[in-house]
């Protein structure tokens, strides 16, 4: 009888302790399935909306919350200002309204989490969920269809993300967190590092050159991090690197789609505009149009989703492109020089924040790297204000803030917790 009486309270306590981690895991797991990840986001936003009325004073006392609010504000405020000069008012308003939800999502994650350590369940999820995507992608490549019967698209592996070709870029941006989770979980389980080889292989098979660049930067930076900070033997690092390179060579040898992408990319070595344009999938045409739009609307931009109608109406492009495909151009086109200044301020603040974490940089490097690569000015894949990118970026950012909180000084009203790098 006592067990029955205690069961509800035990379940309630467990849910109260893990509900934020469960919702974050749900967001990660649902990324491949269109907009379904917005459901757990909506629940988090409701939690954040409710909690802000009870914890207003506490919010600004936490350094991670302060950093989140500053970064969020520098991105959101120019977006709102740009609505007054928006070319497509309906889309500008809907984009700003959707972006507002991330304020409450962030507050929910940072204020409603009872603990100060990354949930073991979330840590494992960062490894297991992408690994499932990788396995499904390999099945699709070798069998012709994935576990759900989806085929490849233009010889590119799509896996559970079908028909969109976004798996490679999602995996590339999650790579720093994936590698950090492997590092934390690998003591006693060194075989976990072998998961990196199929992970890299599927990113290559995904065919996105932006994902290749992001993953390459991640592997180089994280390898140096392991060797220098954690004193991991260079022989081990080089051994894993050699295995990854071998996997890449074998993948290129047996993948027609990858060979085609590599041959097309070789056009960037030409000094001819048309060759460059072809090699970059007509990016040169888009960037030229973006520069002309920016010259016409330099102060506050044309608003979110305003580039295409303005460029087409002005005859700057002959074909519709959904966005600019380059952050350093897309941000000022949408929000003007005000938005560009705020965007550059975000990058500077994040760099300064990391440099200032003297005794904690070894723990914060991986999430900081993931955040910086997501905001990389030369990012050519994402739409900066699009649903997929904003959802992925704020997921990475908030997980990074949870990791940061592990080693930050405890507020006086909270119980001191043990931390582990």
mmCIF file of C-alpha atoms in Angstrom:
data_model
loop_
_atom_site.group_PDB
_atom_site.id
_atom_site.type_symbol
_atom_site.label_atom_id
_atom_site.label_comp_id
_atom_site.label_asym_id
_atom_site.label_seq_id
_atom_site.Cartn_x
_atom_site.Cartn_y
_atom_site.Cartn_z
ATOM 1 C CA UNK A 1 0.000 0.000 0.000
ATOM 2 C CA UNK A 2 2.840 2.345 0.841
ATOM 3 C CA UNK A 3 4.419 1.735 -2.536
ATOM 4 C CA UNK A 4 1.151 2.627 -4.260
ATOM 5 C CA UNK A 5 0.796 5.799 -2.241
ATOM 6 C CA UNK A 6 4.357 6.876 -2.984
ATOM 7 C CA UNK A 7 4.247 6.066 -6.699
ATOM 8 C CA UNK A 8 2.555 9.277 -7.872
ATOM 9 C CA UNK A 9 4.858 11.495 -5.849
ATOM 10 C CA UNK A 10 7.929 9.596 -7.096
ATOM 11 C CA UNK A 11 6.771 9.901 -10.696
ATOM 12 C CA UNK A 12 6.004 13.581 -10.172
ATOM 13 C CA UNK A 13 9.438 14.232 -8.708
ATOM 14 C CA UNK A 14 11.112 12.371 -11.576
ATOM 15 C CA UNK A 15 9.141 14.343 -14.155
ATOM 16 C CA UNK A 16 9.886 17.641 -12.394
ATOM 17 C CA UNK A 17 13.593 16.822 -12.443
ATOM 18 C CA UNK A 18 13.817 15.639 -16.051
ATOM 19 C CA UNK A 19 11.032 17.378 -18.002
ATOM 20 C CA UNK A 20 13.340 19.955 -19.616
ATOM 21 C CA UNK A 21 15.817 17.274 -20.704
ATOM 22 C CA UNK A 22 12.932 15.165 -22.079
ATOM 23 C CA UNK A 23 11.655 18.084 -24.156
ATOM 24 C CA UNK A 24 15.152 18.879 -25.479
ATOM 25 C CA UNK A 25 15.620 15.230 -26.421
ATOM 26 C CA UNK A 26 12.243 15.312 -28.181
ATOM 27 C CA UNK A 27 13.286 18.371 -30.194
ATOM 28 C CA UNK A 28 16.498 16.645 -31.281
ATOM 29 C CA UNK A 29 14.714 13.397 -32.151
ATOM 30 C CA UNK A 30 12.031 15.184 -34.191
ATOM 31 C CA UNK A 31 14.344 17.381 -36.293
ATOM 32 C CA UNK A 32 14.118 15.030 -39.319
ATOM 33 C CA UNK A 33 10.322 15.029 -39.370
ATOM 34 C CA UNK A 34 9.367 18.361 -40.923
ATOM 35 C CA UNK A 35 8.035 20.821 -38.339
ATOM 36 C CA UNK A 36 7.114 18.241 -35.676
ATOM 37 C CA UNK A 37 9.930 19.485 -33.418
ATOM 38 C CA UNK A 38 7.855 22.625 -32.877
ATOM 39 C CA UNK A 39 5.489 20.732 -30.555
ATOM 40 C CA UNK A 40 8.052 20.261 -27.738
ATOM 41 C CA UNK A 41 9.233 23.806 -28.497
ATOM 42 C CA UNK A 42 5.676 25.045 -27.906
ATOM 43 C CA UNK A 43 5.528 23.232 -24.567
ATOM 44 C CA UNK A 44 8.852 24.790 -23.559
ATOM 45 C CA UNK A 45 7.629 28.235 -24.614
ATOM 46 C CA UNK A 46 4.513 27.845 -22.436
ATOM 47 C CA UNK A 47 6.697 26.766 -19.497
ATOM 48 C CA UNK A 48 8.957 29.769 -20.075
ATOM 49 C CA UNK A 49 6.024 32.154 -20.315
ATOM 50 C CA UNK A 50 4.686 30.862 -17.013
ATOM 51 C CA UNK A 51 8.024 30.818 -15.201
ATOM 52 C CA UNK A 52 9.117 34.348 -16.118
ATOM 53 C CA UNK A 53 6.417 35.823 -13.917
ATOM 54 C CA UNK A 54 7.757 33.897 -10.919
ATOM 55 C CA UNK A 55 11.499 34.249 -11.486
ATOM 56 C CA UNK A 56 12.011 37.718 -12.950
ATOM 57 C CA UNK A 57 14.510 38.746 -10.280
ATOM 58 C CA UNK A 58 16.408 35.460 -10.472
ATOM 59 C CA UNK A 59 16.810 35.536 -14.252
ATOM 60 C CA UNK A 60 19.358 38.344 -14.510
ATOM 61 C CA UNK A 61 21.469 36.922 -11.654
ATOM 62 C CA UNK A 62 22.565 33.915 -13.697
ATOM 63 C CA UNK A 63 25.426 34.666 -16.132
ATOM 64 C CA UNK A 64 24.155 32.116 -18.664
ATOM 65 C CA UNK A 65 20.721 33.743 -18.692
ATOM 66 C CA UNK A 66 22.294 37.180 -19.101
ATOM 67 C CA UNK A 67 24.354 35.981 -22.068
ATOM 68 C CA UNK A 68 21.292 34.351 -23.614
ATOM 69 C CA UNK A 69 19.204 37.522 -23.246
ATOM 70 C CA UNK A 70 21.931 39.729 -24.739
ATOM 71 C CA UNK A 71 22.503 37.432 -27.741
ATOM 72 C CA UNK A 72 18.790 36.959 -28.264
ATOM 73 C CA UNK A 73 18.099 40.685 -28.050
ATOM 74 C CA UNK A 74 20.831 41.595 -30.535
ATOM 75 C CA UNK A 75 19.297 39.226 -33.089
ATOM 76 C CA UNK A 76 15.616 39.875 -32.369
ATOM 77 C CA UNK A 77 15.463 43.677 -32.016
ATOM 78 C CA UNK A 78 16.860 44.439 -35.522
ATOM 79 C CA UNK A 79 14.425 41.860 -36.899
ATOM 80 C CA UNK A 80 11.529 43.770 -35.337
ATOM 81 C CA UNK A 81 12.834 47.137 -36.551
ATOM 82 C CA UNK A 82 13.127 45.776 -40.091
ATOM 83 C CA UNK A 83 9.370 45.159 -40.168
ATOM 84 C CA UNK A 84 8.835 48.881 -40.727
ATOM 85 C CA UNK A 85 10.604 48.609 -44.103
ATOM 86 C CA UNK A 86 9.665 45.007 -44.893
ATOM 87 C CA UNK A 87 8.961 44.063 -48.494
ATOM 88 C CA UNK A 88 6.674 41.227 -47.396
ATOM 89 C CA UNK A 89 4.950 42.404 -44.238
ATOM 90 C CA UNK A 90 3.038 39.172 -43.595
ATOM 91 C CA UNK A 91 6.182 37.033 -43.661
ATOM 92 C CA UNK A 92 8.149 39.615 -41.661
ATOM 93 C CA UNK A 93 5.513 39.627 -38.925
ATOM 94 C CA UNK A 94 5.167 35.832 -38.846
ATOM 95 C CA UNK A 95 8.952 35.403 -38.696
ATOM 96 C CA UNK A 96 9.284 37.882 -35.829
ATOM 97 C CA UNK A 97 6.365 36.299 -33.964
ATOM 98 C CA UNK A 98 7.902 32.844 -34.340
ATOM 99 C CA UNK A 99 11.285 34.143 -33.206
ATOM 100 C CA UNK A 100 9.693 35.599 -30.076
ATOM 101 C CA UNK A 101 8.954 32.047 -28.926
ATOM 102 C CA UNK A 102 12.672 31.346 -28.544
ATOM 103 C CA UNK A 103 12.850 33.927 -25.755
ATOM 104 C CA UNK A 104 10.495 31.840 -23.629
ATOM 105 C CA UNK A 105 12.037 28.554 -24.756
ATOM 106 C CA UNK A 106 15.432 29.772 -23.575
ATOM 107 C CA UNK A 107 14.087 31.001 -20.246
ATOM 108 C CA UNK A 108 12.335 27.672 -19.691
ATOM 109 C CA UNK A 109 15.512 25.681 -20.319
ATOM 110 C CA UNK A 110 17.711 27.901 -18.164
ATOM 111 C CA UNK A 111 15.318 28.711 -15.327
ATOM 112 C CA UNK A 112 13.187 25.578 -15.032
ATOM 113 C CA UNK A 113 16.058 23.093 -14.982
ATOM 114 C CA UNK A 114 16.464 22.041 -11.330
ATOM 115 C CA UNK A 115 20.013 20.733 -11.672
ATOM 116 C CA UNK A 116 23.217 22.380 -12.783
ATOM 117 C CA UNK A 117 24.648 19.482 -14.768
ATOM 118 C CA UNK A 118 23.944 18.167 -18.231
ATOM 119 C CA UNK A 119 21.412 15.371 -17.861
ATOM 120 C CA UNK A 120 23.003 11.957 -18.509
ATOM 121 C CA UNK A 121 19.953 11.144 -20.631
ATOM 122 C CA UNK A 122 20.528 14.241 -22.769
ATOM 123 C CA UNK A 123 24.229 13.408 -23.040
ATOM 124 C CA UNK A 124 23.436 9.924 -24.318
ATOM 125 C CA UNK A 125 20.734 11.315 -26.614
ATOM 126 C CA UNK A 126 23.287 13.586 -28.303
ATOM 127 C CA UNK A 127 25.162 10.403 -29.247
ATOM 128 C CA UNK A 128 22.343 7.911 -29.847
ATOM 129 C CA UNK A 129 19.930 10.019 -31.917
ATOM 130 C CA UNK A 130 22.462 11.262 -34.519
ATOM 131 C CA UNK A 131 23.918 7.729 -34.608
ATOM 132 C CA UNK A 132 20.471 6.406 -35.566
ATOM 133 C CA UNK A 133 20.345 8.981 -38.374
ATOM 134 C CA UNK A 134 23.794 7.821 -39.488
ATOM 135 C CA UNK A 135 22.836 4.140 -39.486
ATOM 136 C CA UNK A 136 19.649 4.883 -41.413
ATOM 137 C CA UNK A 137 21.640 6.930 -43.923
ATOM 138 C CA UNK A 138 24.110 4.096 -44.490
ATOM 139 C CA UNK A 139 21.240 1.680 -45.058
ATOM 140 C CA UNK A 140 19.789 4.100 -47.603
ATOM 141 C CA UNK A 141 23.123 4.406 -49.406
ATOM 142 C CA UNK A 142 23.850 0.690 -49.676
ATOM 143 C CA UNK A 143 20.285 -0.663 -50.002
ATOM 144 C CA UNK A 144 18.814 2.123 -52.115
ATOM 145 C CA UNK A 145 16.164 2.997 -49.519
ATOM 146 C CA UNK A 146 16.317 3.734 -45.813
ATOM 147 C CA UNK A 147 14.487 1.902 -43.017
ATOM 148 C CA UNK A 148 11.256 3.746 -43.881
ATOM 149 C CA UNK A 149 11.575 3.036 -47.598
ATOM 150 C CA UNK A 150 12.803 6.524 -48.588
ATOM 151 C CA UNK A 151 15.211 6.689 -51.575
ATOM 152 C CA UNK A 152 18.182 8.992 -52.049
ATOM 153 C CA UNK A 153 17.659 12.364 -53.758
ATOM 154 C CA UNK A 154 19.981 13.139 -56.681
ATOM 155 C CA UNK A 155 22.396 10.466 -55.417
ATOM 156 C CA UNK A 156 22.583 12.235 -52.035
ATOM 157 C CA UNK A 157 21.792 10.450 -48.784
ATOM 158 C CA UNK A 158 18.789 12.001 -47.023
ATOM 159 C CA UNK A 159 17.872 9.314 -44.477
ATOM 160 C CA UNK A 160 15.027 10.240 -42.160
ATOM 161 C CA UNK A 161 15.153 13.831 -43.443
ATOM 162 C CA UNK A 162 13.687 12.783 -46.827
ATOM 163 C CA UNK A 163 12.742 14.495 -49.100
ATOM 164 C CA UNK A 164 14.897 17.327 -47.732
ATOM 165 C CA UNK A 165 18.662 16.996 -48.037
ATOM 166 C CA UNK A 166 19.403 18.381 -44.608
ATOM 167 C CA UNK A 167 20.851 15.425 -42.738
ATOM 168 C CA UNK A 168 24.476 16.213 -43.590
ATOM 169 C CA UNK A 169 24.306 19.826 -42.434
ATOM 170 C CA UNK A 170 22.441 18.913 -39.229
ATOM 171 C CA UNK A 171 25.069 16.293 -38.414
ATOM 172 C CA UNK A 172 27.899 18.715 -39.214
ATOM 173 C CA UNK A 173 26.585 21.372 -36.832
ATOM 174 C CA UNK A 174 25.882 18.851 -34.097
ATOM 175 C CA UNK A 175 29.388 17.359 -34.468
ATOM 176 C CA UNK A 176 31.090 19.406 -31.687
ATOM 177 C CA UNK A 177 28.432 18.323 -29.177
ATOM 178 C CA UNK A 178 28.565 14.758 -30.512
ATOM 179 C CA UNK A 179 32.346 14.603 -30.083
ATOM 180 C CA UNK A 180 32.163 16.138 -26.613
ATOM 181 C CA UNK A 181 29.515 13.617 -25.584
ATOM 182 C CA UNK A 182 31.770 10.819 -26.865
ATOM 183 C CA UNK A 183 34.665 12.204 -24.826
ATOM 184 C CA UNK A 184 32.596 12.273 -21.655
ATOM 185 C CA UNK A 185 31.111 8.815 -22.189
ATOM 186 C CA UNK A 186 34.216 7.076 -23.574
ATOM 187 C CA UNK A 187 36.073 6.327 -20.282
ATOM 188 C CA UNK A 188 35.657 2.567 -20.030
ATOM 189 C CA UNK A 189 34.058 2.580 -23.483
ATOM 190 C CA UNK A 190 36.869 3.543 -25.908
ATOM 191 C CA UNK A 191 35.033 1.797 -28.756
ATOM 192 C CA UNK A 192 32.584 4.714 -28.825
ATOM 193 C CA UNK A 193 35.139 6.742 -30.789
ATOM 194 C CA UNK A 194 34.653 4.365 -33.728
ATOM 195 C CA UNK A 195 31.241 5.988 -34.235
ATOM 196 C CA UNK A 196 33.050 9.006 -35.686
ATOM 197 C CA UNK A 197 33.961 7.076 -38.858
ATOM 198 C CA UNK A 198 30.406 6.315 -40.083
ATOM 199 C CA UNK A 199 29.349 9.778 -38.856
ATOM 200 C CA UNK A 200 31.851 11.471 -41.176
ATOM 201 C CA UNK A 201 31.002 9.060 -44.002
ATOM 202 C CA UNK A 202 27.299 9.979 -43.928
ATOM 203 C CA UNK A 203 28.075 13.706 -43.880
ATOM 204 C CA UNK A 204 30.136 13.172 -47.043
ATOM 205 C CA UNK A 205 27.345 11.143 -48.631
ATOM 206 C CA UNK A 206 24.895 13.914 -47.799
ATOM 207 C CA UNK A 207 26.569 15.944 -50.523
ATOM 208 C CA UNK A 208 26.337 19.378 -48.914
ATOM 209 C CA UNK A 209 29.608 21.253 -49.355
ATOM 210 C CA UNK A 210 28.668 23.572 -46.518
ATOM 211 C CA UNK A 211 28.403 20.537 -44.242
ATOM 212 C CA UNK A 212 31.823 19.321 -45.437
ATOM 213 C CA UNK A 213 33.404 22.655 -44.534
ATOM 214 C CA UNK A 214 31.670 22.788 -41.143
ATOM 215 C CA UNK A 215 32.684 19.240 -40.286
ATOM 216 C CA UNK A 216 36.276 19.781 -41.432
ATOM 217 C CA UNK A 217 36.609 22.842 -39.188
ATOM 218 C CA UNK A 218 35.098 20.881 -36.308
ATOM 219 C CA UNK A 219 37.447 17.920 -36.689
ATOM 220 C CA UNK A 220 40.545 20.107 -36.972
ATOM 221 C CA UNK A 221 39.596 22.276 -33.989
ATOM 222 C CA UNK A 222 38.461 19.409 -31.775
ATOM 223 C CA UNK A 223 41.531 17.287 -32.578
ATOM 224 C CA UNK A 224 43.798 20.150 -31.531
ATOM 225 C CA UNK A 225 41.643 20.618 -28.420
ATOM 226 C CA UNK A 226 42.071 16.966 -27.384
ATOM 227 C CA UNK A 227 45.798 16.978 -28.036
ATOM 228 C CA UNK A 228 46.601 20.302 -26.372
ATOM 229 C CA UNK A 229 44.082 20.574 -23.523
ATOM 230 C CA UNK A 230 43.513 16.945 -22.564
ATOM 231 C CA UNK A 231 47.004 15.766 -23.547
ATOM 232 C CA UNK A 232 45.596 13.006 -25.731
ATOM 233 C CA UNK A 233 48.420 11.357 -27.648
ATOM 234 C CA UNK A 234 48.913 12.825 -31.100
ATOM 235 C CA UNK A 235 49.348 9.232 -32.313
ATOM 236 C CA UNK A 236 45.798 8.402 -31.248
ATOM 237 C CA UNK A 237 44.432 11.593 -32.786
ATOM 238 C CA UNK A 238 46.321 10.982 -36.021
ATOM 239 C CA UNK A 239 45.239 7.339 -36.044
ATOM 240 C CA UNK A 240 41.575 8.273 -35.836
ATOM 241 C CA UNK A 241 42.172 10.994 -38.418
ATOM 242 C CA UNK A 242 43.766 8.490 -40.796
ATOM 243 C CA UNK A 243 40.772 6.183 -40.394
ATOM 244 C CA UNK A 244 38.438 9.076 -41.189
ATOM 245 C CA UNK A 245 40.453 10.042 -44.284
ATOM 246 C CA UNK A 246 40.439 6.429 -45.464
ATOM 247 C CA UNK A 247 36.683 6.290 -44.976
ATOM 248 C CA UNK A 248 36.364 9.498 -47.000
ATOM 249 C CA UNK A 249 38.475 8.103 -49.852
ATOM 250 C CA UNK A 250 36.481 4.864 -49.948
ATOM 251 C CA UNK A 251 33.219 6.810 -49.844
ATOM 252 C CA UNK A 252 34.309 8.997 -52.762
ATOM 253 C CA UNK A 253 35.364 5.914 -54.722
ATOM 254 C CA UNK A 254 31.961 4.236 -54.464
ATOM 255 C CA UNK A 255 29.607 7.256 -54.455
ATOM 256 C CA UNK A 256 28.621 8.711 -57.831
ATOM 257 C CA UNK A 257 26.863 11.631 -56.179
ATOM 258 C CA UNK A 258 29.914 12.554 -54.124
ATOM 259 C CA UNK A 259 32.172 12.376 -57.183
ATOM 260 C CA UNK A 260 29.838 14.688 -59.077
ATOM 261 C CA UNK A 261 29.844 17.209 -56.214
ATOM 262 C CA UNK A 262 33.634 17.142 -56.006
ATOM 263 C CA UNK A 263 33.999 17.650 -59.756
ATOM 264 C CA UNK A 264 31.590 20.565 -59.678
ATOM 265 C CA UNK A 265 33.353 22.109 -56.686
ATOM 266 C CA UNK A 266 36.634 22.086 -58.615
ATOM 267 C CA UNK A 267 35.228 25.012 -60.600
ATOM 268 C CA UNK A 268 36.088 27.385 -57.750
ATOM 269 C CA UNK A 269 39.711 27.123 -58.871
ATOM 270 C CA UNK A 270 38.742 29.000 -62.037
ATOM 271 C CA UNK A 271 38.868 32.795 -62.275
ATOM 272 C CA UNK A 272 35.871 32.825 -64.604
ATOM 273 C CA UNK A 273 32.618 34.191 -63.104
ATOM 274 C CA UNK A 274 30.422 31.623 -64.853
ATOM 275 C CA UNK A 275 32.609 28.755 -63.650
ATOM 276 C CA UNK A 276 32.471 30.108 -60.111
ATOM 277 C CA UNK A 277 28.721 30.527 -60.383
ATOM 278 C CA UNK A 278 28.305 26.959 -61.612
ATOM 279 C CA UNK A 279 30.659 25.549 -58.963
ATOM 280 C CA UNK A 280 28.783 27.361 -56.183
ATOM 281 C CA UNK A 281 25.311 26.387 -57.480
ATOM 282 C CA UNK A 282 24.554 29.914 -58.752
ATOM 283 C CA UNK A 283 25.546 31.520 -55.462
ATOM 284 C CA UNK A 284 27.480 34.247 -57.288
ATOM 285 C CA UNK A 285 24.294 35.362 -59.023
ATOM 286 C CA UNK A 286 22.431 35.415 -55.703
ATOM 287 C CA UNK A 287 25.198 37.305 -53.899
ATOM 288 C CA UNK A 288 25.423 39.890 -56.664
ATOM 289 C CA UNK A 289 21.681 40.464 -56.387
ATOM 290 C CA UNK A 290 21.946 40.662 -52.587
ATOM 291 C CA UNK A 291 24.612 43.371 -52.787
ATOM 292 C CA UNK A 292 22.408 45.446 -55.095
ATOM 293 C CA UNK A 293 19.400 45.024 -52.797
ATOM 294 C CA UNK A 294 21.548 46.054 -49.829
ATOM 295 C CA UNK A 295 22.678 49.185 -51.659
ATOM 296 C CA UNK A 296 19.028 50.122 -52.180
ATOM 297 C CA UNK A 297 17.883 49.311 -48.633
ATOM 298 C CA UNK A 298 20.989 49.725 -46.492
ATOM 299 C CA UNK A 299 19.632 51.140 -43.216
ATOM 300 C CA UNK A 300 16.979 48.705 -41.978
ATOM 301 C CA UNK A 301 16.888 46.175 -44.820
ATOM 302 C CA UNK A 302 13.911 44.586 -46.542
ATOM 303 C CA UNK A 303 12.769 42.448 -43.622
ATOM 304 C CA UNK A 304 12.795 38.686 -43.145
ATOM 305 C CA UNK A 305 11.893 36.842 -46.361
ATOM 306 C CA UNK A 306 11.988 40.126 -48.265
ATOM 307 C CA UNK A 307 15.047 39.458 -50.423
ATOM 308 C CA UNK A 308 13.414 37.316 -53.114
ATOM 309 C CA UNK A 309 10.462 39.594 -53.974
ATOM 310 C CA UNK A 310 12.655 42.712 -54.008
ATOM 311 C CA UNK A 311 15.386 41.079 -56.127
ATOM 312 C CA UNK A 312 12.843 39.704 -58.587
ATOM 313 C CA UNK A 313 10.860 42.957 -58.843
ATOM 314 C CA UNK A 314 14.102 44.870 -59.437
ATOM 315 C CA UNK A 315 15.245 42.373 -62.098
ATOM 316 C CA UNK A 316 18.387 41.586 -60.119
ATOM 317 C CA UNK A 317 17.701 37.831 -60.534
ATOM 318 C CA UNK A 318 16.046 35.753 -63.230
ATOM 319 C CA UNK A 319 15.226 32.862 -60.910
ATOM 320 C CA UNK A 320 13.701 32.768 -57.429
ATOM 321 C CA UNK A 321 16.016 31.849 -54.573
ATOM 322 C CA UNK A 322 14.487 31.545 -51.125
ATOM 323 C CA UNK A 323 17.368 33.290 -49.349
ATOM 324 C CA UNK A 324 20.830 34.787 -49.815
ATOM 325 C CA UNK A 325 22.922 31.726 -48.854
ATOM 326 C CA UNK A 326 25.578 33.761 -47.006
ATOM 327 C CA UNK A 327 25.061 35.024 -43.463
ATOM 328 C CA UNK A 328 27.327 38.048 -43.767
ATOM 329 C CA UNK A 329 25.098 39.256 -46.637
ATOM 330 C CA UNK A 330 21.747 37.844 -45.553
ATOM 331 C CA UNK A 331 21.665 39.582 -42.186
ATOM 332 C CA UNK A 332 22.175 43.139 -43.550
ATOM 333 C CA UNK A 333 19.849 42.491 -46.525
ATOM 334 C CA UNK A 334 17.085 41.575 -44.078
ATOM 335 C CA UNK A 335 17.862 44.004 -41.243
ATOM 336 C CA UNK A 336 20.217 46.620 -42.723
ATOM 337 C CA UNK A 337 23.449 47.892 -41.268
ATOM 338 C CA UNK A 338 21.758 47.996 -37.856
ATOM 339 C CA UNK A 339 21.265 44.249 -37.989
ATOM 340 C CA UNK A 340 24.778 43.694 -39.329
ATOM 341 C CA UNK A 341 26.282 45.692 -36.465
ATOM 342 C CA UNK A 342 24.244 43.666 -33.962
ATOM 343 C CA UNK A 343 25.260 40.375 -35.621
ATOM 344 C CA UNK A 344 28.955 41.276 -35.484
ATOM 345 C CA UNK A 345 28.457 42.359 -31.860
ATOM 346 C CA UNK A 346 27.057 38.888 -31.083
ATOM 347 C CA UNK A 347 30.169 37.251 -32.541
ATOM 348 C CA UNK A 348 32.448 39.610 -30.596
ATOM 349 C CA UNK A 349 30.538 39.048 -27.342
ATOM 350 C CA UNK A 350 30.714 35.268 -27.689
ATOM 351 C CA UNK A 351 34.447 35.386 -28.400
ATOM 352 C CA UNK A 352 35.020 37.700 -25.429
ATOM 353 C CA UNK A 353 32.837 35.500 -23.223
ATOM 354 C CA UNK A 354 34.870 32.406 -24.073
ATOM 355 C CA UNK A 355 38.207 34.170 -23.569
ATOM 356 C CA UNK A 356 36.991 35.411 -20.198
ATOM 357 C CA UNK A 357 36.237 31.883 -18.915
ATOM 358 C CA UNK A 358 39.790 31.342 -17.702
ATOM 359 C CA UNK A 359 39.455 28.153 -15.661
ATOM 360 C CA UNK A 360 36.500 26.810 -17.621
ATOM 361 C CA UNK A 361 37.578 27.020 -21.260
ATOM 362 C CA UNK A 362 38.412 23.311 -21.483
ATOM 363 C CA UNK A 363 34.800 22.435 -20.582
ATOM 364 C CA UNK A 364 33.227 25.156 -22.707
ATOM 365 C CA UNK A 365 35.257 24.724 -25.881
ATOM 366 C CA UNK A 366 33.011 22.187 -27.641
ATOM 367 C CA UNK A 367 29.681 24.004 -27.123
ATOM 368 C CA UNK A 368 31.332 27.347 -27.892
ATOM 369 C CA UNK A 369 32.756 25.881 -31.105
ATOM 370 C CA UNK A 370 29.302 24.586 -32.082
ATOM 371 C CA UNK A 371 27.732 27.995 -31.445
ATOM 372 C CA UNK A 372 30.402 29.874 -33.400
ATOM 373 C CA UNK A 373 30.228 27.497 -36.375
ATOM 374 C CA UNK A 374 26.449 27.887 -36.452
ATOM 375 C CA UNK A 375 26.852 31.683 -36.624
ATOM 376 C CA UNK A 376 29.849 31.545 -38.982
ATOM 377 C CA UNK A 377 29.614 34.567 -41.335
ATOM 378 C CA UNK A 378 30.514 32.447 -44.379
ATOM 379 C CA UNK A 379 27.753 29.923 -43.710
ATOM 380 C CA UNK A 380 26.167 29.368 -47.139
ATOM 381 C CA UNK A 381 23.537 26.730 -46.414
ATOM 382 C CA UNK A 382 20.987 28.079 -43.963
ATOM 383 C CA UNK A 383 18.411 30.817 -44.043
ATOM 384 C CA UNK A 384 19.450 32.836 -40.971
ATOM 385 C CA UNK A 385 15.865 33.514 -39.877
ATOM 386 C CA UNK A 386 14.433 30.207 -41.139
ATOM 387 C CA UNK A 387 12.669 27.715 -38.905
ATOM 388 C CA UNK A 388 15.196 24.887 -39.273
ATOM 389 C CA UNK A 389 18.267 27.012 -38.574
ATOM 390 C CA UNK A 390 16.790 28.965 -35.665
ATOM 391 C CA UNK A 391 15.567 25.745 -34.037
ATOM 392 C CA UNK A 392 18.956 24.067 -34.428
ATOM 393 C CA UNK A 393 20.924 27.135 -33.380
ATOM 394 C CA UNK A 394 18.986 27.755 -30.186
ATOM 395 C CA UNK A 395 19.098 24.048 -29.325
ATOM 396 C CA UNK A 396 22.901 24.139 -29.613
ATOM 397 C CA UNK A 397 23.123 27.447 -27.757
ATOM 398 C CA UNK A 398 20.955 26.323 -24.830
ATOM 399 C CA UNK A 399 22.740 22.983 -24.453
ATOM 400 C CA UNK A 400 25.949 25.021 -24.432
ATOM 401 C CA UNK A 401 24.590 27.218 -21.650
ATOM 402 C CA UNK A 402 23.674 24.139 -19.598
ATOM 403 C CA UNK A 403 27.253 22.894 -19.991
ATOM 404 C CA UNK A 404 28.516 26.363 -19.027
ATOM 405 C CA UNK A 405 26.392 26.297 -15.904
ATOM 406 C CA UNK A 406 28.075 23.087 -14.741
ATOM 407 C CA UNK A 407 31.241 24.937 -13.778
ATOM 408 C CA UNK A 408 29.954 28.455 -13.083
ATOM 409 C CA UNK A 409 29.789 29.759 -9.505
ATOM 410 C CA UNK A 410 26.647 28.660 -7.673
ATOM 411 C CA UNK A 411 24.057 31.299 -6.765
ATOM 412 C CA UNK A 412 23.807 31.601 -2.997
ATOM 413 C CA UNK A 413 20.247 30.251 -2.842
ATOM 414 C CA UNK A 414 21.160 27.024 -4.676
ATOM 415 C CA UNK A 415 22.735 23.971 -3.190
ATOM 416 C CA UNK A 416 26.367 23.503 -4.127
ATOM 417 C CA UNK A 417 26.704 20.753 -6.718
ATOM 418 C CA UNK A 418 29.713 18.768 -7.732
ATOM 419 C CA UNK A 419 30.926 19.455 -11.229
ATOM 420 C CA UNK A 420 32.923 17.332 -13.623
ATOM 421 C CA UNK A 421 34.750 18.529 -16.753
#
